[in-house]
JSON list of C-alpha atoms in Angstrom, two decimals:
[
{"chain": "E", "resi": 133, "resn": "SER", "atom": "CA", "xyz": [5.17, -58.58, 18.82]},
{"chain": "E", "resi": 134, "resn": "ALA", "atom": "CA", "xyz": [5.32, -55.01, 20.76]},
{"chain": "E", "resi": 135, "resn": "LEU", "atom": "CA", "xyz": [8.99, -55.29, 21.58]},
{"chain": "E", "resi": 136, "resn": "VAL", "atom": "CA", "xyz": [9.83, -55.84, 17.90]},
{"chain": "E", "resi": 137, "resn": "ARG", "atom": "CA", "xyz": [7.35, -52.94, 17.23]},
{"chain": "E", "resi": 138, "resn": "MET", "atom": "CA", "xyz": [9.16, -51.03, 19.58]},
{"chain": "E", "resi": 139, "resn": "SER", "atom": "CA", "xyz": [12.96, -51.62, 18.29]},
{"chain": "E", "resi": 140, "resn": "LEU", "atom": "CA", "xyz": [11.85, -50.90, 14.62]},
{"chain": "E", "resi": 141, "resn": "SER", "atom": "CA", "xyz": [10.39, -47.55, 16.03]},
{"chain": "E", "resi": 142, "resn": "ILE", "atom": "CA", "xyz": [13.33, -46.80, 18.08]},
{"chain": "E", "resi": 143, "resn": "GLY", "atom": "CA", "xyz": [15.66, -47.72, 15.01]},
{"chain": "E", "resi": 144, "resn": "ARG", "atom": "CA", "xyz": [13.72, -45.26, 12.66]},
{"chain": "E", "resi": 145, "resn": "SER", "atom": "CA", "xyz": [14.04, -42.58, 15.06]},
{"chain": "E", "resi": 146, "resn": "LEU", "atom": "CA", "xyz": [17.78, -43.19, 15.17]},
{"chain": "E", "resi": 147, "resn": "ARG", "atom": "CA", "xyz": [18.08, -43.06, 11.58]},
{"chain": "E", "resi": 148, "resn": "ALA", "atom": "CA", "xyz": [15.93, -40.16, 11.35]},
{"chain": "E", "resi": 149, "resn": "ALA", "atom": "CA", "xyz": [17.97, -38.53, 13.95]},
{"chain": "E", "resi": 150, "resn": "SER", "atom": "CA", "xyz": [21.19, -39.41, 12.05]},
{"chain": "E", "resi": 151, "resn": "PHE", "atom": "CA", "xyz": [19.81, -38.14, 8.91]},
{"chain": "E", "resi": 152, "resn": "TRP", "atom": "CA", "xyz": [18.95, -34.38, 10.50]},
{"chain": "E", "resi": 153, "resn": "ARG", "atom": "CA", "xyz": [22.65, -34.45, 11.92]},
{"chain": "E", "resi": 154, "resn": "THR", "atom": "CA", "xyz": [23.72, -34.97, 8.63]},
{"chain": "E", "resi": 155, "resn": "LEU", "atom": "CA", "xyz": [22.00, -32.49, 6.86]},
{"chain": "E", "resi": 156, "resn": "THR", "atom": "CA", "xyz": [22.25, -29.71, 8.92]},
{"chain": "E", "resi": 157, "resn": "THR", "atom": "CA", "xyz": [26.03, -30.18, 9.30]},
{"chain": "E", "resi": 158, "resn": "GLN", "atom": "CA", "xyz": [26.28, -29.92, 5.63]},
{"chain": "E", "resi": 159, "resn": "THR", "atom": "CA", "xyz": [24.04, -27.14, 4.93]},
{"chain": "E", "resi": 160, "resn": "GLN", "atom": "CA", "xyz": [26.36, -24.53, 6.33]},
{"chain": "E", "resi": 161, "resn": "PRO", "atom": "CA", "xyz": [26.63, -20.69, 5.03]},
{"chain": "E", "resi": 162, "resn": "LEU", "atom": "CA", "xyz": [28.20, -20.39, 2.08]},
{"chain": "E", "resi": 163, "resn": "ALA", "atom": "CA", "xyz": [30.94, -17.98, 3.62]},
{"chain": "E", "resi": 164, "resn": "ARG", "atom": "CA", "xyz": [32.34, -20.98, 5.78]},
{"chain": "E", "resi": 165, "resn": "ARG", "atom": "CA", "xyz": [31.71, -23.82, 2.73]},
{"chain": "E", "resi": 166, "resn": "ARG", "atom": "CA", "xyz": [33.81, -21.70, 0.23]},
{"chain": "E", "resi": 167, "resn": "ARG", "atom": "CA", "xyz": [37.12, -19.74, 0.35]},
{"chain": "E", "resi": 168, "resn": "LEU", "atom": "CA", "xyz": [36.34, -16.05, -0.85]},
{"chain": "E", "resi": 169, "resn": "PRO", "atom": "CA", "xyz": [39.28, -14.56, -3.03]},
{"chain": "E", "resi": 170, "resn": "PRO", "atom": "CA", "xyz": [41.61, -12.31, -1.35]},
{"chain": "E", "resi": 171, "resn": "ALA", "atom": "CA", "xyz": [40.81, -8.74, -1.22]},
{"chain": "E", "resi": 172, "resn": "HIS", "atom": "CA", "xyz": [44.05, -7.53, -3.53]},
{"chain": "E", "resi": 173, "resn": "SER", "atom": "CA", "xyz": [42.56, -10.01, -6.35]},
{"chain": "E", "resi": 174, "resn": "LEU", "atom": "CA", "xyz": [39.00, -8.26, -6.17]},
{"chain": "E", "resi": 175, "resn": "SER", "atom": "CA", "xyz": [40.50, -4.88, -6.64]},
{"chain": "E", "resi": 176, "resn": "THR", "atom": "CA", "xyz": [42.71, -6.24, -9.54]},
{"chain": "E", "resi": 177, "resn": "MET", "atom": "CA", "xyz": [39.59, -7.37, -11.29]},
{"chain": "E", "resi": 178, "resn": "ALA", "atom": "CA", "xyz": [37.84, -4.06, -10.57]},
{"chain": "E", "resi": 179, "resn": "ALA", "atom": "CA", "xyz": [41.06, -2.34, -11.69]},
{"chain": "E", "resi": 180, "resn": "ALA", "atom": "CA", "xyz": [41.02, -3.96, -15.18]},
{"chain": "E", "resi": 181, "resn": "ALA", "atom": "CA", "xyz": [37.05, -3.28, -15.94]},
{"chain": "E", "resi": 182, "resn": "ALA", "atom": "CA", "xyz": [36.54, -1.07, -18.09]},
{"chain": "E", "resi": 183, "resn": "PRO", "atom": "CA", "xyz": [34.72, 1.81, -16.50]},
{"chain": "E", "resi": 184, "resn": "PHE", "atom": "CA", "xyz": [31.12, 1.72, -17.59]},
{"chain": "E", "resi": 185, "resn": "GLN", "atom": "CA", "xyz": [30.03, 5.40, -19.49]},
{"chain": "E", "resi": 186, "resn": "PRO", "atom": "CA", "xyz": [26.43, 6.26, -19.55]},
{"chain": "E", "resi": 187, "resn": "ALA", "atom": "CA", "xyz": [24.92, 7.63, -22.86]},
{"chain": "E", "resi": 188, "resn": "PHE", "atom": "CA", "xyz": [23.37, 10.14, -20.39]},
{"chain": "E", "resi": 189, "resn": "ASP", "atom": "CA", "xyz": [23.94, 11.66, -17.00]},
{"chain": "E", "resi": 190, "resn": "ALA", "atom": "CA", "xyz": [20.49, 10.36, -15.35]},
{"chain": "E", "resi": 191, "resn": "SER", "atom": "CA", "xyz": [21.84, 12.34, -12.05]},
{"chain": "E", "resi": 192, "resn": "VAL", "atom": "CA", "xyz": [20.66, 15.65, -13.49]},
{"chain": "E", "resi": 193, "resn": "PRO", "atom": "CA", "xyz": [17.04, 15.90, -14.12]},
{"chain": "E", "resi": 194, "resn": "LYS", "atom": "CA", "xyz": [17.05, 18.33, -16.52]},
{"chain": "E", "resi": 195, "resn": "SER", "atom": "CA", "xyz": [19.42, 16.59, -19.10]},
{"chain": "E", "resi": 196, "resn": "THR", "atom": "CA", "xyz": [17.82, 13.42, -19.24]},
{"chain": "E", "resi": 197, "resn": "ARG", "atom": "CA", "xyz": [14.22, 13.16, -21.02]},
{"chain": "E", "resi": 198, "resn": "VAL", "atom": "CA", "xyz": [12.03, 10.12, -19.44]},
{"chain": "E", "resi": 199, "resn": "GLY", "atom": "CA", "xyz": [9.16, 8.60, -21.87]},
{"chain": "E", "resi": 200, "resn": "PHE", "atom": "CA", "xyz": [6.42, 6.81, -19.59]},
{"chain": "E", "resi": 201, "resn": "ILE", "atom": "CA", "xyz": [3.74, 4.39, -21.74]},
{"chain": "E", "resi": 202, "resn": "GLY", "atom": "CA", "xyz": [0.90, 3.14, -19.68]},
{"chain": "E", "resi": 203, "resn": "THR", "atom": "CA", "xyz": [-0.25, 5.79, -17.12]},
{"chain": "E", "resi": 204, "resn": "GLY", "atom": "CA", "xyz": [-3.17, 3.40, -15.21]},
{"chain": "E", "resi": 205, "resn": "ILE", "atom": "CA", "xyz": [-3.70, 2.70, -12.03]},
{"chain": "E", "resi": 206, "resn": "MET", "atom": "CA", "xyz": [0.00, 2.01, -11.35]},
{"chain": "E", "resi": 207, "resn": "GLY", "atom": "CA", "xyz": [2.10, 3.89, -14.12]},
{"chain": "E", "resi": 208, "resn": "ALA", "atom": "CA", "xyz": [-0.11, 7.45, -13.43]},
{"chain": "E", "resi": 209, "resn": "PRO", "atom": "CA", "xyz": [1.59, 7.84, -9.63]},
{"chain": "E", "resi": 210, "resn": "MET", "atom": "CA", "xyz": [5.00, 6.33, -10.83]},
{"chain": "E", "resi": 211, "resn": "ALA", "atom": "CA", "xyz": [5.07, 8.90, -13.79]},
{"chain": "E", "resi": 212, "resn": "GLN", "atom": "CA", "xyz": [4.17, 11.53, -11.15]},
{"chain": "E", "resi": 213, "resn": "HIS", "atom": "CA", "xyz": [7.06, 11.00, -9.14]},
{"chain": "E", "resi": 214, "resn": "ILE", "atom": "CA", "xyz": [9.56, 11.31, -12.01]},
{"chain": "E", "resi": 215, "resn": "MET", "atom": "CA", "xyz": [8.10, 14.35, -12.92]},
{"chain": "E", "resi": 216, "resn": "ASP", "atom": "CA", "xyz": [8.57, 15.07, -9.13]},
{"chain": "E", "resi": 217, "resn": "ALA", "atom": "CA", "xyz": [11.95, 14.56, -8.91]},
{"chain": "E", "resi": 218, "resn": "GLY", "atom": "CA", "xyz": [12.21, 16.95, -11.77]},
{"chain": "E", "resi": 219, "resn": "TYR", "atom": "CA", "xyz": [12.72, 15.14, -14.96]},
{"chain": "E", "resi": 220, "resn": "PRO", "atom": "CA", "xyz": [10.52, 15.85, -18.15]},
{"chain": "E", "resi": 221, "resn": "LEU", "atom": "CA", "xyz": [8.50, 13.47, -18.81]},
{"chain": "E", "resi": 222, "resn": "THR", "atom": "CA", "xyz": [6.94, 12.60, -22.10]},
{"chain": "E", "resi": 223, "resn": "VAL", "atom": "CA", "xyz": [3.76, 10.29, -21.80]},
{"chain": "E", "resi": 224, "resn": "TYR", "atom": "CA", "xyz": [1.25, 7.79, -23.92]},
{"chain": "E", "resi": 225, "resn": "THR", "atom": "CA", "xyz": [-1.61, 5.88, -22.90]},
{"chain": "E", "resi": 226, "resn": "ARG", "atom": "CA", "xyz": [-4.32, 4.48, -25.09]},
{"chain": "E", "resi": 227, "resn": "THR", "atom": "CA", "xyz": [-6.65, 6.34, -23.19]},
{"chain": "E", "resi": 228, "resn": "LYS", "atom": "CA", "xyz": [-5.97, 9.75, -22.87]},
{"chain": "E", "resi": 229, "resn": "SER", "atom": "CA", "xyz": [-8.26, 10.81, -20.20]},
{"chain": "E", "resi": 230, "resn": "LYS", "atom": "CA", "xyz": [-5.70, 8.62, -17.58]},
{"chain": "E", "resi": 231, "resn": "ALA", "atom": "CA", "xyz": [-3.08, 10.87, -18.42]},
{"chain": "E", "resi": 232, "resn": "GLU", "atom": "CA", "xyz": [-5.00, 14.38, -18.06]},
{"chain": "E", "resi": 233, "resn": "GLN", "atom": "CA", "xyz": [-3.58, 14.78, -14.71]},
{"chain": "E", "resi": 234, "resn": "LEU", "atom": "CA", "xyz": [0.00, 14.28, -15.65]},
{"chain": "E", "resi": 235, "resn": "ILE", "atom": "CA", "xyz": [-0.48, 16.80, -18.53]},
{"chain": "E", "resi": 236, "resn": "ALA", "atom": "CA", "xyz": [-2.12, 19.10, -16.36]},
{"chain": "E", "resi": 237, "resn": "ASN", "atom": "CA", "xyz": [0.90, 19.18, -14.05]},
{"chain": "E", "resi": 238, "resn": "GLY", "atom": "CA", "xyz": [3.45, 19.79, -17.06]},
{"chain": "E", "resi": 239, "resn": "ALA", "atom": "CA", "xyz": [4.03, 16.18, -18.85]},
{"chain": "E", "resi": 240, "resn": "GLU", "atom": "CA", "xyz": [3.88, 16.30, -23.00]},
{"chain": "E", "resi": 241, "resn": "TYR", "atom": "CA", "xyz": [1.47, 13.73, -24.31]},
{"chain": "E", "resi": 242, "resn": "ALA", "atom": "CA", "xyz": [2.59, 11.99, -27.32]},
{"chain": "E", "resi": 243, "resn": "ALA", "atom": "CA", "xyz": [-0.02, 10.37, -29.75]},
{"chain": "E", "resi": 244, "resn": "SER", "atom": "CA", "xyz": [1.99, 7.01, -30.09]},
{"chain": "E", "resi": 245, "resn": "PRO", "atom": "CA", "xyz": [4.88, 4.82, -28.41]},
{"chain": "E", "resi": 246, "resn": "ALA", "atom": "CA", "xyz": [7.50, 5.61, -30.97]},
{"chain": "E", "resi": 247, "resn": "GLU", "atom": "CA", "xyz": [7.00, 9.18, -30.34]},
{"chain": "E", "resi": 248, "resn": "VAL", "atom": "CA", "xyz": [7.57, 8.62, -27.07]},
{"chain": "E", "resi": 249, "resn": "ALA", "atom": "CA", "xyz": [10.54, 6.83, -27.66]},
{"chain": "E", "resi": 250, "resn": "ALA", "atom": "CA", "xyz": [12.09, 9.48, -30.00]},
{"chain": "E", "resi": 251, "resn": "ALA", "atom": "CA", "xyz": [11.24, 12.03, -27.60]},
{"chain": "E", "resi": 252, "resn": "SER", "atom": "CA", "xyz": [12.98, 10.25, -24.57]},
{"chain": "E", "resi": 253, "resn": "ASP", "atom": "CA", "xyz": [16.35, 8.99, -23.51]},
{"chain": "E", "resi": 254, "resn": "VAL", "atom": "CA", "xyz": [14.65, 6.63, -21.08]},
{"chain": "E", "resi": 255, "resn": "VAL", "atom": "CA", "xyz": [11.37, 4.84, -21.48]},
{"chain": "E", "resi": 256, "resn": "CYS", "atom": "CA", "xyz": [9.18, 3.18, -18.97]},
{"chain": "E", "resi": 257, "resn": "THR", "atom": "CA", "xyz": [6.54, 0.91, -19.51]},
{"chain": "E", "resi": 258, "resn": "MET", "atom": "CA", "xyz": [3.66, -0.09, -16.98]},
{"chain": "E", "resi": 259, "resn": "LEU", "atom": "CA", "xyz": [1.47, -2.25, -19.04]},
{"chain": "E", "resi": 260, "resn": "GLY", "atom": "CA", "xyz": [-1.20, -4.80, -17.74]},
{"chain": "E", "resi": 261, "resn": "PHE", "atom": "CA", "xyz": [-0.78, -7.78, -20.57]},
{"chain": "E", "resi": 262, "resn": "PRO", "atom": "CA", "xyz": [1.46, -9.34, -22.89]},
{"chain": "E", "resi": 263, "resn": "LYS", "atom": "CA", "xyz": [-0.47, -8.44, -25.70]},
{"chain": "E", "resi": 264, "resn": "ASP", "atom": "CA", "xyz": [-0.50, -4.74, -24.60]},
{"chain": "E", "resi": 265, "resn": "ILE", "atom": "CA", "xyz": [3.34, -5.40, -24.61]},
{"chain": "E", "resi": 266, "resn": "GLU", "atom": "CA", "xyz": [3.35, -6.69, -27.88]},
{"chain": "E", "resi": 267, "resn": "GLN", "atom": "CA", "xyz": [1.26, -4.09, -29.07]},
{"chain": "E", "resi": 268, "resn": "VAL", "atom": "CA", "xyz": [3.11, -1.45, -27.86]}
]
């Protein structure tokens, strides 16, 4: 009886080892399993793609107007970093006192999210709940 239990245990161990050996040989990195297209086909695909033309030049801060909706605990520092990078900023928040520091540093305050959108090329939102996003 003890001999039978021991042989069953050894059999299970061998099956487990075989399973793990099979599993580890089948999970090779993707680069080994898949052949990547040749470099010349990648360059051909890139050349054939239409060049992307942005509507504005975001690399020049003064030409890109940024709007920011939601200047709470996370939004205010993010908006400040945008201003520090030289972008003109228009902000909206339901509680105007949360935007006072940004306004003092040169941001413009808008009375509604629609005014922010009208005055901006890019609008960032940092809102807490889905109902807030739907409201904006």
